[in-house]
Amino acid sequence: MAYKSILVVGGGISGLTAAVEASEAGSE
């Protein structure tokens, strides 16, 4: 099983939302 690393640039709601959406897309 392969995992992709995602760097979320930015904090607050926008950064958190991006991280959650990326996780739900199948990436960690």
Coordinates of N, CA and C in Angstrom, one line a residue:
M1 N 0.8 -1.2 0.0 CA 0.0 0.0 0.0 C 0.9 1.2 0.0
A2 N 0.6 2.1 -0.9 CA 1.5 3.3 -1.1 C 0.8 4.5 -0.5
Y3 N 1.5 5.3 0.2 CA 1.0 6.6 0.8 C 1.7 7.8 0.2
K4 N 0.9 8.8 0.0 CA 1.4 10.1 -0.5 C 1.5 11.1 0.6
S5 N 2.6 11.8 0.6 CA 2.7 12.9 1.6 C 2.2 14.2 1.0
I6 N 1.4 14.8 1.8 CA 0.8 16.1 1.3 C 1.2 17.2 2.3
L7 N 1.8 18.3 1.7 CA 2.2 19.4 2.5 C 1.1 20.4 2.4
V8 N 0.5 20.8 3.5 CA -0.6 21.8 3.5 C 0.0 23.1 3.9
V9 N 0.1 24.0 3.0 CA 0.7 25.4 3.3 C -0.5 26.3 3.7
G10 N -0.4 26.8 4.9 CA -1.4 27.7 5.4 C -2.0 27.1 6.6
G11 N -2.5 28.0 7.5 CA -3.1 27.5 8.7 C -4.6 27.9 8.8
G12 N -5.1 27.7 9.9 CA -6.5 28.0 10.2 C -7.5 27.1 9.4
I13 N -8.7 27.6 9.2 CA -9.7 26.8 8.6 C -9.3 26.3 7.2
S14 N -8.7 27.2 6.4 CA -8.4 26.8 5.0 C -7.4 25.7 5.0
G15 N -6.4 25.7 5.8 CA -5.4 24.7 5.8 C -5.9 23.4 6.4
L16 N -6.8 23.5 7.4 CA -7.4 22.3 8.0 C -8.3 21.6 7.0
T17 N -9.1 22.4 6.3 CA -10.1 21.9 5.3 C -9.3 21.2 4.2
A18 N -8.2 21.8 3.7 CA -7.4 21.2 2.6 C -6.9 19.8 3.1
A19 N -6.4 19.7 4.3 CA -5.9 18.5 4.9 C -7.0 17.4 5.0
V20 N -8.1 17.8 5.4 CA -9.2 16.9 5.5 C -9.7 16.4 4.2
E21 N -9.8 17.3 3.2 CA -10.2 16.9 1.9 C -9.2 15.9 1.2
A22 N -7.9 16.2 1.4 CA -6.9 15.4 0.9 C -6.9 14.0 1.5
S23 N -7.2 13.9 2.8 CA -7.3 12.7 3.5 C -8.4 11.9 3.0
E24 N -9.6 12.5 2.8 CA -10.8 11.8 2.3 C -10.6 11.3 0.9
A25 N -9.7 12.0 0.2 CA -9.4 11.6 -1.2 C -8.5 10.3 -1.3
G26 N -8.1 9.9 -0.1 CA -7.3 8.6 -0.1 C -5.8 8.8 0.1
S27 N -5.4 10.0 0.5 CA -4.0 10.3 0.8 C -3.8 10.6 2.3
E28 N -2.6 10.3 2.8 CA -2.3 10.6 4.1 C -1.0 11.4 4.2

